[in-house]
Coordinates of C-alpha atoms in Angstrom, one line a residue:
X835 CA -78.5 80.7 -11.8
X836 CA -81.8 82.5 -10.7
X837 CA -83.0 82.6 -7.3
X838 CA -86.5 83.2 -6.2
X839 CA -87.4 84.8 -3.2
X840 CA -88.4 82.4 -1.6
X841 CA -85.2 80.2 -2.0
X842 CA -83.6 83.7 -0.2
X843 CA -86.0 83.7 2.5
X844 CA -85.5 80.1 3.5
X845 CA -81.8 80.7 3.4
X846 CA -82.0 83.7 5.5
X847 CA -83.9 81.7 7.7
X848 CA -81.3 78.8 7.9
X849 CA -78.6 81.4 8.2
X850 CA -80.2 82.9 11.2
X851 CA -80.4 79.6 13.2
X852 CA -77.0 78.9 12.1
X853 CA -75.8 81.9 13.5
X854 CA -77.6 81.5 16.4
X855 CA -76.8 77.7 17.1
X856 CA -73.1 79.1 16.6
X857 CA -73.6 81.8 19.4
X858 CA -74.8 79.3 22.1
X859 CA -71.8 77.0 21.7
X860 CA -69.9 79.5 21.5
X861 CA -71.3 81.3 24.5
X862 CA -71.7 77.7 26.3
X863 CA -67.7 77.4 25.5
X864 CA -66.7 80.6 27.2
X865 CA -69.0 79.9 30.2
X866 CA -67.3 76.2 30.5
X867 CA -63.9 78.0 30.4
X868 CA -64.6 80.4 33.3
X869 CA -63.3 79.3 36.7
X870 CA -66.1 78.0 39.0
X871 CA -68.4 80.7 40.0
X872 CA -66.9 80.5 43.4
X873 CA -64.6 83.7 45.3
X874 CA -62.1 81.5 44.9
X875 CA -61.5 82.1 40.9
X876 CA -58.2 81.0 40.4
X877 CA -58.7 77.7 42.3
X878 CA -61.0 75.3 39.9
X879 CA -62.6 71.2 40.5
X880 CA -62.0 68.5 38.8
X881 CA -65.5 68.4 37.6
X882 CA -65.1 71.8 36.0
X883 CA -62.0 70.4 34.4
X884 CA -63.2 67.3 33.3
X885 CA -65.9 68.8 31.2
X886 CA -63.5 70.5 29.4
X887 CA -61.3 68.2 28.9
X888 CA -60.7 68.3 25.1
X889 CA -61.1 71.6 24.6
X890 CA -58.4 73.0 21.9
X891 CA -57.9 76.5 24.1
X892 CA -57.5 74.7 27.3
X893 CA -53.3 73.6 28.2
X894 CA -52.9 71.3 30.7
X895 CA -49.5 71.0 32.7
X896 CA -48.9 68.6 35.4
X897 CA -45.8 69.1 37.7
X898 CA -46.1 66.1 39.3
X899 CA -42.4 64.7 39.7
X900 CA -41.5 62.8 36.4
X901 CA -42.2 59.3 38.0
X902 CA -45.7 60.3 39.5
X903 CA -46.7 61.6 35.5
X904 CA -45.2 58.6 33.9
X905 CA -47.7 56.4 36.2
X906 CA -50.9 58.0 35.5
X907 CA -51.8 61.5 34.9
X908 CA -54.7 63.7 33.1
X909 CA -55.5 62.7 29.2
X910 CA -53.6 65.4 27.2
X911 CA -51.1 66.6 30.2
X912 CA -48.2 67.9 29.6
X913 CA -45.4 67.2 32.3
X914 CA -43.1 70.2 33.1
X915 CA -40.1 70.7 35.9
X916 CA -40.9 73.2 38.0
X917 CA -37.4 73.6 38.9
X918 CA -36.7 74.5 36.2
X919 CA -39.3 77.5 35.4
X920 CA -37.3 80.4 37.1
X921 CA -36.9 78.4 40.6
X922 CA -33.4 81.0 40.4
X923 CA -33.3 84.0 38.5
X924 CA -33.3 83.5 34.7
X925 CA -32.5 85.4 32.0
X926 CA -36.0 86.4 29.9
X927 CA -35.1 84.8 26.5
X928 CA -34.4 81.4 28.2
X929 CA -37.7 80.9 30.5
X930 CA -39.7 82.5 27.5
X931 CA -38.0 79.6 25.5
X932 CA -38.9 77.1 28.1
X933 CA -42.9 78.8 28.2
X934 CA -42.9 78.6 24.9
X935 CA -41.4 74.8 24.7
X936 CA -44.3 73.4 27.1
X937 CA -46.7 75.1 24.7
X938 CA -47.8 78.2 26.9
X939 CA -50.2 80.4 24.7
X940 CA -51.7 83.9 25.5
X941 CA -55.1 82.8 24.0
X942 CA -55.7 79.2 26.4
X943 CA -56.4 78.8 29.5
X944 CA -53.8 77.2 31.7
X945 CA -54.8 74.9 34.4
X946 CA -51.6 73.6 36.7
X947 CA -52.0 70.7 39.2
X948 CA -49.3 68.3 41.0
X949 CA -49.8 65.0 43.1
X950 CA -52.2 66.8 45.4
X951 CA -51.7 69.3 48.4
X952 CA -47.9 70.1 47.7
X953 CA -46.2 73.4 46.4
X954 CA -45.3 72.2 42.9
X955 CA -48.3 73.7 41.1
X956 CA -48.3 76.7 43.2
X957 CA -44.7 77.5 42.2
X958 CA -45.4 77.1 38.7
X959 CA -48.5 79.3 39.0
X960 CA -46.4 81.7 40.3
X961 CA -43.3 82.1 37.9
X962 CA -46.2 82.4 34.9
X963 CA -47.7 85.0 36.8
X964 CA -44.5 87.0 37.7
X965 CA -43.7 86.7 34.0
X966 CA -46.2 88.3 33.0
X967 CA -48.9 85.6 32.1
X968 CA -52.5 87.1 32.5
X969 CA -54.1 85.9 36.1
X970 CA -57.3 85.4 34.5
X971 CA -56.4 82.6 32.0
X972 CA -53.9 80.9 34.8
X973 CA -55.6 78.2 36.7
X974 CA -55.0 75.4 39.8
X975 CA -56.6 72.3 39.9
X976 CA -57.9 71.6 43.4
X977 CA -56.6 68.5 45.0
X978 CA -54.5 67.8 42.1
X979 CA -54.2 64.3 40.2
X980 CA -55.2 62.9 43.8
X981 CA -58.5 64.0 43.9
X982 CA -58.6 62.9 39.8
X983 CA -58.5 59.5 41.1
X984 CA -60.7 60.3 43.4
X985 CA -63.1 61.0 41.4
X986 CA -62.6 57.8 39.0
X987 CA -61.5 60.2 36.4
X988 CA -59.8 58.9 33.3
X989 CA -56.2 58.8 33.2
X990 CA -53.4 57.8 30.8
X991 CA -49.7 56.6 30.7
X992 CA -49.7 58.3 26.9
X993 CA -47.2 60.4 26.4
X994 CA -47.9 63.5 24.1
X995 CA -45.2 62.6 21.2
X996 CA -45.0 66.9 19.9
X997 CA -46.0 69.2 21.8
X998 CA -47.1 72.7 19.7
X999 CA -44.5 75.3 20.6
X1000 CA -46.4 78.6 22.1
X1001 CA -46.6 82.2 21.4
X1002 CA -46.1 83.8 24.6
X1003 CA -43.7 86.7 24.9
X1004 CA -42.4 88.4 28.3
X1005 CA -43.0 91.8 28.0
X1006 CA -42.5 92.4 31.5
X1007 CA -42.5 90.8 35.1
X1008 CA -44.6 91.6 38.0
X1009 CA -42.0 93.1 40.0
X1010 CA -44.9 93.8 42.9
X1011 CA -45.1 90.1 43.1
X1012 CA -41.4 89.6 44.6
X1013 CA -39.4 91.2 47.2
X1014 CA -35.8 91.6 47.2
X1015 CA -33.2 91.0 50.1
X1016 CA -33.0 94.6 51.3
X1017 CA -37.1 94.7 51.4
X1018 CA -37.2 91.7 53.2
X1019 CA -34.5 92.8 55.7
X1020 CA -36.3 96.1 56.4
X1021 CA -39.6 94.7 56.9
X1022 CA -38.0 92.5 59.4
X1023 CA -38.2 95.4 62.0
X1024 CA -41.3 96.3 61.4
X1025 CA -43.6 93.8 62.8
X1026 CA -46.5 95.7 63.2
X1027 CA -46.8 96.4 58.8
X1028 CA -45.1 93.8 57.7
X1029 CA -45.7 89.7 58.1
X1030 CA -42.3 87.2 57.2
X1031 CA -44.4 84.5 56.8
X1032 CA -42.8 80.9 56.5
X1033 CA -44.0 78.1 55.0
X1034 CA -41.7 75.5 56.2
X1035 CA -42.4 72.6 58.7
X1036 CA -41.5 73.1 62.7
X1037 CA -39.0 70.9 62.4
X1038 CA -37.4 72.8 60.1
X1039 CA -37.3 76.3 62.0
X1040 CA -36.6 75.2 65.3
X1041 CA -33.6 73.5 64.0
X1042 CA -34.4 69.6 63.9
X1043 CA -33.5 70.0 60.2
X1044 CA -30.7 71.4 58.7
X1045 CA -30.1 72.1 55.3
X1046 CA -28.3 75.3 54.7
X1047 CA -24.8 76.1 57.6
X1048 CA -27.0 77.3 60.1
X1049 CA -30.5 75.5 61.8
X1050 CA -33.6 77.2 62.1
X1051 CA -35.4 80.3 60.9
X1052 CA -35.4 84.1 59.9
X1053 CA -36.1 86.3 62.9
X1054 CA -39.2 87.4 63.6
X1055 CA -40.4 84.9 60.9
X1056 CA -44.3 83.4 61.7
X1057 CA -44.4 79.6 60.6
X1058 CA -47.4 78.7 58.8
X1059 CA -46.2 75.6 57.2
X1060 CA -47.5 75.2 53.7
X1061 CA -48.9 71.5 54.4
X1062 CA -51.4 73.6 56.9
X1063 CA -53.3 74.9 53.7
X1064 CA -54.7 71.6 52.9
X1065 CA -56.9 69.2 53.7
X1066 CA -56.5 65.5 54.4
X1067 CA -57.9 64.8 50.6
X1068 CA -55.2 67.4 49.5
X1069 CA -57.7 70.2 48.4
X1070 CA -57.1 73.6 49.9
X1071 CA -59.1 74.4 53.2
X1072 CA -62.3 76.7 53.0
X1073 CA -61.5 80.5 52.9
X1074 CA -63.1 80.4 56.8
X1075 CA -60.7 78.0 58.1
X1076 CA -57.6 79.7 56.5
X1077 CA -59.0 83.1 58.1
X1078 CA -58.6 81.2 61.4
X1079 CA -54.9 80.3 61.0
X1080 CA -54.5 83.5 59.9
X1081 CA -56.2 85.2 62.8
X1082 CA -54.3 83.1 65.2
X1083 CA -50.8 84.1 64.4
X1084 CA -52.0 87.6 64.2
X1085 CA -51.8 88.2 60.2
X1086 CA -54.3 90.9 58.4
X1087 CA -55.0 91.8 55.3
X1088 CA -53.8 95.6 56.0
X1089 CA -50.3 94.5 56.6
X1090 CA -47.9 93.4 53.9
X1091 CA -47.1 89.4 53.6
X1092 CA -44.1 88.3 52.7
X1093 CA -43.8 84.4 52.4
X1094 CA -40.8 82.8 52.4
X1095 CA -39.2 79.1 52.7
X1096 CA -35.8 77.7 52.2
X1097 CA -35.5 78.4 48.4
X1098 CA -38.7 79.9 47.4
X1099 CA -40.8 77.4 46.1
X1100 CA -43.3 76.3 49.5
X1101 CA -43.9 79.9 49.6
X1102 CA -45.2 79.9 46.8
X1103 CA -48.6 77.9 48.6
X1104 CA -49.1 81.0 50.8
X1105 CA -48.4 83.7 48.1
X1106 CA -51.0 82.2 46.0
X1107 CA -53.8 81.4 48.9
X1108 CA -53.1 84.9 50.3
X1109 CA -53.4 87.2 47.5
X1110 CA -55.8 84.6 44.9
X1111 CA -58.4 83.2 46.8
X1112 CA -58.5 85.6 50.0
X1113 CA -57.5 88.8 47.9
X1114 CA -55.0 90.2 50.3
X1115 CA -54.0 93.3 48.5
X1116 CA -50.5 93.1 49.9
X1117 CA -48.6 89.9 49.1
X1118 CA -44.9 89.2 47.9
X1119 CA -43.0 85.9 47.7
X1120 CA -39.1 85.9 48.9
X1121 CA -37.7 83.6 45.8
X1122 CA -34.2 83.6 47.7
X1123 CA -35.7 83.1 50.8
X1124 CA -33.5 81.0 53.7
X1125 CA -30.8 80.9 50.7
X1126 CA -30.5 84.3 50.2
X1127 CA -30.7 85.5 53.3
X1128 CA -27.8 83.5 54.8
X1129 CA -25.4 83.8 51.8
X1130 CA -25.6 87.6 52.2
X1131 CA -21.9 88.6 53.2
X1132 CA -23.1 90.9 56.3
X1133 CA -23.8 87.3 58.3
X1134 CA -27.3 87.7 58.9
X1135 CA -28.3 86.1 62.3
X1136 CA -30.9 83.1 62.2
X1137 CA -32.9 82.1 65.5
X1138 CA -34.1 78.9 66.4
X1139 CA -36.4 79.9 69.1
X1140 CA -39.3 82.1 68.2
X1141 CA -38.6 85.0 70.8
X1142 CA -34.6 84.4 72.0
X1143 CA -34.6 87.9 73.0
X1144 CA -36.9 86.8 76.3
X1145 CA -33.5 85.1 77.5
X1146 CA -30.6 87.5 78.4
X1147 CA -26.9 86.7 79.1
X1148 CA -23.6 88.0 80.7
X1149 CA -22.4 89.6 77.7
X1150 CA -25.3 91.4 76.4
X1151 CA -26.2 92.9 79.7
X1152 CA -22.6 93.7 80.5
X1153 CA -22.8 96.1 77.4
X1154 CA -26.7 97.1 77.5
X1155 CA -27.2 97.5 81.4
X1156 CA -23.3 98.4 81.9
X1157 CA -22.1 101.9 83.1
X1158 CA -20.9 103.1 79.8
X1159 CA -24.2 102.9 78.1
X1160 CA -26.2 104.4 81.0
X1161 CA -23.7 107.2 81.3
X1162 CA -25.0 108.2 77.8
X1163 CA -28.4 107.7 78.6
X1164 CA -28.9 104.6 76.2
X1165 CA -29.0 101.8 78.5
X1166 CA -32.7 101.4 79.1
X1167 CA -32.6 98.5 81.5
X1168 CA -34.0 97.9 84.7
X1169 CA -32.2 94.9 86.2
X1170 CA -34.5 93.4 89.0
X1171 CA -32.3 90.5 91.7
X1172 CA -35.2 88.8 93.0
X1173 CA -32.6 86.9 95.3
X1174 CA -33.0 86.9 99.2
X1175 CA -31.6 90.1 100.7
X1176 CA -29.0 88.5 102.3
X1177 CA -27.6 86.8 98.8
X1178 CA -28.2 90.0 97.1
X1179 CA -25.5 91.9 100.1
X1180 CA -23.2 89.3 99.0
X1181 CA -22.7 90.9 96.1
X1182 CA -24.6 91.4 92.9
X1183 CA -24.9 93.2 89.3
X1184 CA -23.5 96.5 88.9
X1185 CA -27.1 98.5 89.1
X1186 CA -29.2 95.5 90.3
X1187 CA -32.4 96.5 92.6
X1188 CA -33.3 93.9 95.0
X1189 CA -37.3 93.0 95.3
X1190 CA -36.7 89.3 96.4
X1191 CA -39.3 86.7 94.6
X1192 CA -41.6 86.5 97.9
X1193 CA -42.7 90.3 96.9
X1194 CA -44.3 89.0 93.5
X1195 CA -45.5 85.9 95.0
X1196 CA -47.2 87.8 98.5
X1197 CA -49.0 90.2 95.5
X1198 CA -50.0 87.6 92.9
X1199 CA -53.3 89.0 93.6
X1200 CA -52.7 92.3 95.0
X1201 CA -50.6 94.5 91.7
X1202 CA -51.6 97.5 93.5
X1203 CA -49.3 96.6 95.8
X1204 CA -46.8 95.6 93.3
X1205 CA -46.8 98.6 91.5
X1206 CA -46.0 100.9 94.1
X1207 CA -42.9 98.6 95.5
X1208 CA -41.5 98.8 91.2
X1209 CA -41.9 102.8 91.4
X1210 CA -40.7 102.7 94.7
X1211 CA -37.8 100.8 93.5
X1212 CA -36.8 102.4 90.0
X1213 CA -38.4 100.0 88.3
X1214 CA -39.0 102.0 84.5
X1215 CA -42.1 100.7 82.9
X1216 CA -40.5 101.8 79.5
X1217 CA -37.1 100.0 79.9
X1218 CA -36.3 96.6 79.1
X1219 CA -37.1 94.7 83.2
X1220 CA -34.1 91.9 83.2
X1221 CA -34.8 89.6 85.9
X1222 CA -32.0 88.0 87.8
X1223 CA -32.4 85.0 90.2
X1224 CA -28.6 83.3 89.7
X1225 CA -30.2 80.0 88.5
X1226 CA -31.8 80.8 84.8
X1227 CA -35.3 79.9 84.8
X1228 CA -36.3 79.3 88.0
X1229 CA -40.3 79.2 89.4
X1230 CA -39.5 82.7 90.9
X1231 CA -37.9 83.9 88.1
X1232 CA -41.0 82.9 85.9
X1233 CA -43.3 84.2 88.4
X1234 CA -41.9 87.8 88.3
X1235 CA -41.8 87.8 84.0
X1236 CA -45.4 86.6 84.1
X1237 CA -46.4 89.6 86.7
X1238 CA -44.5 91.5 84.9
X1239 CA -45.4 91.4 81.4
X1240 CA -49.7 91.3 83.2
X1241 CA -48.6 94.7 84.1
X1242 CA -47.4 96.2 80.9
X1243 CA -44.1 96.3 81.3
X1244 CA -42.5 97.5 77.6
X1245 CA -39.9 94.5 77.6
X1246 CA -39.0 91.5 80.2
X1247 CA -36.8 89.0 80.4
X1248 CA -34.9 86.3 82.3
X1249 CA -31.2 86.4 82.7
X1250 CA -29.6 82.9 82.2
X1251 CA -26.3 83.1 83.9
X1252 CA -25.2 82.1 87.1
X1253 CA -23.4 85.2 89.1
X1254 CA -20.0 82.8 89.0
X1255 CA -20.0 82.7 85.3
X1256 CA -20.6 86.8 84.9
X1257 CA -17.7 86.8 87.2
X1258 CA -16.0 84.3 84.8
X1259 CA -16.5 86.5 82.1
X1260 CA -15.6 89.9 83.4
X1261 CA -19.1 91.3 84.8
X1262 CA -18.0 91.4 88.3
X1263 CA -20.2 91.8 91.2
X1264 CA -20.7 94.4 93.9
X1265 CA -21.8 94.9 97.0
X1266 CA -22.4 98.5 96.8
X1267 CA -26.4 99.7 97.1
X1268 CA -27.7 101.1 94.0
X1269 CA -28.5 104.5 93.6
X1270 CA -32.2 105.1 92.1
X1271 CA -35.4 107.9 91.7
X1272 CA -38.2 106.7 92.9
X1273 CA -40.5 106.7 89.2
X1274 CA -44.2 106.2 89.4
X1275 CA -44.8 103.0 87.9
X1276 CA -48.2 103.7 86.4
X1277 CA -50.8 100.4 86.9
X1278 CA -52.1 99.9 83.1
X1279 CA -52.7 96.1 82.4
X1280 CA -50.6 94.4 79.8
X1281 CA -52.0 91.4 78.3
X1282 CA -54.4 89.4 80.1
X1283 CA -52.4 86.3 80.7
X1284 CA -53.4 85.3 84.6
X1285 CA -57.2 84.1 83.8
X1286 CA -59.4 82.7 87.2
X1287 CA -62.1 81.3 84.5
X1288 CA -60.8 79.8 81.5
X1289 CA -64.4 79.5 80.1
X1290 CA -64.1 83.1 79.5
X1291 CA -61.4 82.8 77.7
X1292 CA -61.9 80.6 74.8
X1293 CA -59.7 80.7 72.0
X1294 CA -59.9 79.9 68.0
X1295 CA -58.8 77.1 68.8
X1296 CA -59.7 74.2 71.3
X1297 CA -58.3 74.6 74.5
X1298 CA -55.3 72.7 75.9
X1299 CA -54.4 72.3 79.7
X1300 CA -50.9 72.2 80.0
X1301 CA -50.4 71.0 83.9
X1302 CA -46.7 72.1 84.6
X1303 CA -45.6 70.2 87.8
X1304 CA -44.1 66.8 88.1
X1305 CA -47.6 66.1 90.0
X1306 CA -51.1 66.7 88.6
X1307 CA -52.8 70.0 90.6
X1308 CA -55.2 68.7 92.9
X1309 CA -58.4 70.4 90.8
X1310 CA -58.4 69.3 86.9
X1311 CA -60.6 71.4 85.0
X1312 CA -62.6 69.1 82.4
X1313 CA -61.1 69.1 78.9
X1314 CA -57.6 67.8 77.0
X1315 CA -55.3 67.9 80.2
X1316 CA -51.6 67.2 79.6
X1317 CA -49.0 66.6 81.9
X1318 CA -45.4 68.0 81.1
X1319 CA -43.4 69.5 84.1
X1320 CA -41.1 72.4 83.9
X1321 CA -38.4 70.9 84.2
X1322 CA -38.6 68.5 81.3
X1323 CA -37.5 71.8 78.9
X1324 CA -34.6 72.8 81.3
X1325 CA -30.8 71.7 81.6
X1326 CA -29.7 71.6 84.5
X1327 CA -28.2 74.9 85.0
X1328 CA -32.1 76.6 84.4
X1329 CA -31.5 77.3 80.3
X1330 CA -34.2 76.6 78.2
X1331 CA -33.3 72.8 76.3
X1332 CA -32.5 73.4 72.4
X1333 CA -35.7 74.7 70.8
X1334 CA -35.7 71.7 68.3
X1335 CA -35.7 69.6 71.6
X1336 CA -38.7 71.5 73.5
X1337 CA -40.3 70.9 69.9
X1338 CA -40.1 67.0 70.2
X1339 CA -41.5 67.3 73.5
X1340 CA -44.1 69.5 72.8
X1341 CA -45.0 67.4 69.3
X1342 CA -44.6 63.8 71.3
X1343 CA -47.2 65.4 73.9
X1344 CA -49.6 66.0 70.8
X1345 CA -50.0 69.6 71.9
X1346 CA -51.4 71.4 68.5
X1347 CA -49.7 74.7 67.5
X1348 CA -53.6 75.7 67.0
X1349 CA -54.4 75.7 70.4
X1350 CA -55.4 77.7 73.3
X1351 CA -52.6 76.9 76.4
X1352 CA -53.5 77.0 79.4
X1353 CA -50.8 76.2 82.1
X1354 CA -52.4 75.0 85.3
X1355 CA -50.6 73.6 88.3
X1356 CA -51.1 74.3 92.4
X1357 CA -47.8 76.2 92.5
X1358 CA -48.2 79.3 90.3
X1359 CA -44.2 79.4 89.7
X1360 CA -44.4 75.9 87.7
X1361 CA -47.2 77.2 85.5
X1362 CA -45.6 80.5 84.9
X1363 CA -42.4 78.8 84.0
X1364 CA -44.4 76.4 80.9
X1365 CA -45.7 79.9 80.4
X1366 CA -42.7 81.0 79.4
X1367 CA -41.3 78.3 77.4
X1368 CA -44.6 78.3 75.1
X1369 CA -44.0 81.9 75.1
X1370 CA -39.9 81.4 73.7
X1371 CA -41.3 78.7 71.0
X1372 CA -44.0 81.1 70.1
X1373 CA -47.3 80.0 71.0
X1374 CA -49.4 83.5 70.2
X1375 CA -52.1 82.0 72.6
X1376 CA -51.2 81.3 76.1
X1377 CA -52.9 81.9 79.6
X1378 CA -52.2 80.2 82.9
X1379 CA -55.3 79.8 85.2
X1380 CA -54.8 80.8 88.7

């Protein structure tokens, strides 16, 4: 067959456009596929989704309990158990079988999403990625099927009757993704570069809720429940506002995260906001978490209050502030009886110095003063200051931690015990003056916690006035005042209630763990005692105004 050259010039022609028509859908395809051109990469809409809806390359899994997906869910879903995607450790050939099963390719994009604002599709975007998927083709829907509906998207009760079986093969795991018990354990106690982040609810970690033999948390853990990350329409909160919560509880980028839960799969909504759509360049997820940590065999201890170690008893100080200890130099404790003079001859604590509670209170204002009556006294700046009034928490007793820590005082705390139950349990008392040097007790301000304007001292957070006496103070400064006194959180021996019963008290109130606290009341003892018990349950931001 002969062909002129101008049937081969037309053809060229055609075979240009062709190409060129070919290039822009394919081009246009590829765009489409990208995430949203938003920091937030990982994290796509349901618009973005919905135009690619039928798109061979894109998999669609929804982990939405069974019930939710047999309901409604997206057109072409696929429903998986998350539980059962390497929840516990699995062996590679069986979760590659079950990857493989739900049709996970290397060559599609995968976009996970749940009910809306829970810690189903984050788990499951996390054992992909720890497996080895490629970050760049794994994908969550934002706000889930909720915000579908939202929407007025389509959605279907048609179940997909064969599902192609995938390609994927585990090569290798992102180890750097998980920490182990011993990691977790070290990084404990080390505060200052490490973050044990936990994405339960309150009730959970101070004890209201008990799943495992023992109620509450990991010490030193931060909560930052998981439900916090969302909005009320279930979408995840702007990168600003999740800087906030961050900022509040004192977590930045430079330290190491390492989230945690009960069994590892609500931390997985803090690993992936963390180190996805904020980039921190430090971020592991605990998949034993609570679990692990108490079936280890070495009994791992588990608080329910945030900072138990403000509170001290018979036993501990026997052994840390008794003569053995300080005969080899290790006790570093100062053990300050603010008792009368008169109670205090009597008989008292084996090494007990006597500045009764009028000395703090007579120099609320005056820490000069203060300063030189501690150096005076033996008082060591660098020790642990254990403050003793026979009656647990008393307004004194609160008064002199409050002045205390304002100073800079390394460590302070209360001592719960009456002086008949150290005698009960062996610590007996004595009536013999303690010997002490005279130390200078250098005056460097602690934290600012005794504020005179509290307009100064605005928080992240809106302020809350907590007034702390059974009366309200006779001056109430404008803004959200609530009345709780003292003594609401206190048995009747001066303990602190059960944390998971301050937590119903504080939650009934409506007092916000995102708030500035301000403890206000005409006697400066009361306020310094809510002081304290915000302090025990862990409120990082707490003043009292003078």
């Amino acid at each position: 067959m002969e062909i002129n050259n101008k049937q081969l010039k037309v053809t060229g022609i055609l075979s240009y456009w062709v190409y060129l028509i070919v290039a822009v859908i394919f081009i246009s395809i590829t765009q489409c596929l990208k995430a949203e051109d938003d920091p937030r990469g990982n994290l796509v809409s349901v618009e973005w989704l919905e135009k690619i809806l039928k798109n061979e390359n894109v998999l669609i899994l929804d982990t939405s309990p069974n019930k939710i997906y047999l309901e409604n869910h997206i057109p072409g879903a696929i429903s998986v158990n998350v539980y059962a995607f390497g929840v516990r450790e699995t062996p590679i050939e069986i979760i590659e079988q079950l990857f493989q099963s739900v049709g996970i390719d290397l060559n599609k994009k995968v976009v996970i999403y749940d009910q809306g604002g829970t810690m189903l599709a984050t788990r499951m975007f996390f054992s992909l990625y720890y497996h080895g998927f490629p970050e760049s083709n794994l994908f969550i829907l934002n706000g889930g099927l909720s915000m579908w509906l939202e929407k007025g998207l389509p959605v279907t009760k048609d179940v997909l009757s064969t599902i192609p079986k995938g390609t994927f093969k585990i090569k290798e795991r992102n180890e750097d993704s998980r920490v182990m018990l011993d990691e977790f354990l070290t990084a404990s106690g080390d505060l200052t570069n490490n973050v044990l982040l936990e994405a339960l609810g309150a009730d959970w970690h101070f004890g209201q809720t008990k799943f495992f033999d023992k109620a509450g948390h990991i010490p030193n853990a931060i909560l930052l429940p998981s439900d916090d990350f969302f909005n009320p329409d279930k979408t995840f909160k702007s990168s600003e506002d999740i800087k906030k919560m961050l900022s509040y509880l004192g977590i930045n980028p430079e330290q190491k995260v390492l989230t945690h839960c009960g069994g590892g799969v609500s931390a997985s909504v803090p690993y992936f906001v963390l180190k996805f759509l904020l980039n921190y360049p430090k971020v592991k997820l605990f998949m034993e978490s609570q679990m692990g940590w108490l079936a280890d065999e070495r009994g791992l201890p588990f608080w329910t209050y945030d900072e138990p170690f403000i509170m001290r008893e018979t036993n501990w100080l026997k052994t840390w502030g008794g003569k053995m200890l300080r005969m080899y130099g290790i006790g570093k404790v100062s053990i300050i009886d603010i008792r009368s003079e008169e109670e205090f001859r009597i008989g008292h604590l084996p090494f007990a110095v006597n500045i009764p509670a009028d000395v703090f209170k007579n120099n609320l204002t005056s820490p000069e003063n203060l300063v030189k009556i501690l150096g005076n006294s033996g008082v060591d700046k660098l020790h642990e200051a254990v403050i003793v009034s026979g009656a647990g928490l008393t307004k004194e007793s609160a008064l002199a931690f409050v002045m205390l820590e304002e100073l800079g005082q390394e460590k302070v705390s209360v001592f719960m015990d009456s002086m008949e139950k150290c005698t009960q349990l062996g610590f007996s008392l004595t009536t013999d003056s303690t010997i002490f040097q005279p130390l200078n007790y250098s005056l460097k301000p602690g934290k600012e916690l005794i504020v005179d304007n509290y307009e100064t001292n605005k928080g992240l957070y809106l302020t809350v006035f907590i007034a702390s006496g059974v009366n309200m103070p006779s001056k109430i400064p404008d803004g959200n005042v609530i009345n709780i006194a003292y003594t609401e959180f206190l048995n009747s021996n001066g303990t602190p209630k059960e944390a998971k019963d301050i937590w119903e008290i504080i939650s009934k109130a409506g007092i916000s763990r995102y708030a500035e606290v301000v403890c206000i009341s005409d006697d400066f003892g009361e306020a310094a005692s809510n002081y304290y018990i915000f302090k025990l349950m862990g409120f990082p931001d707490v003043n009292i105004k003078l």
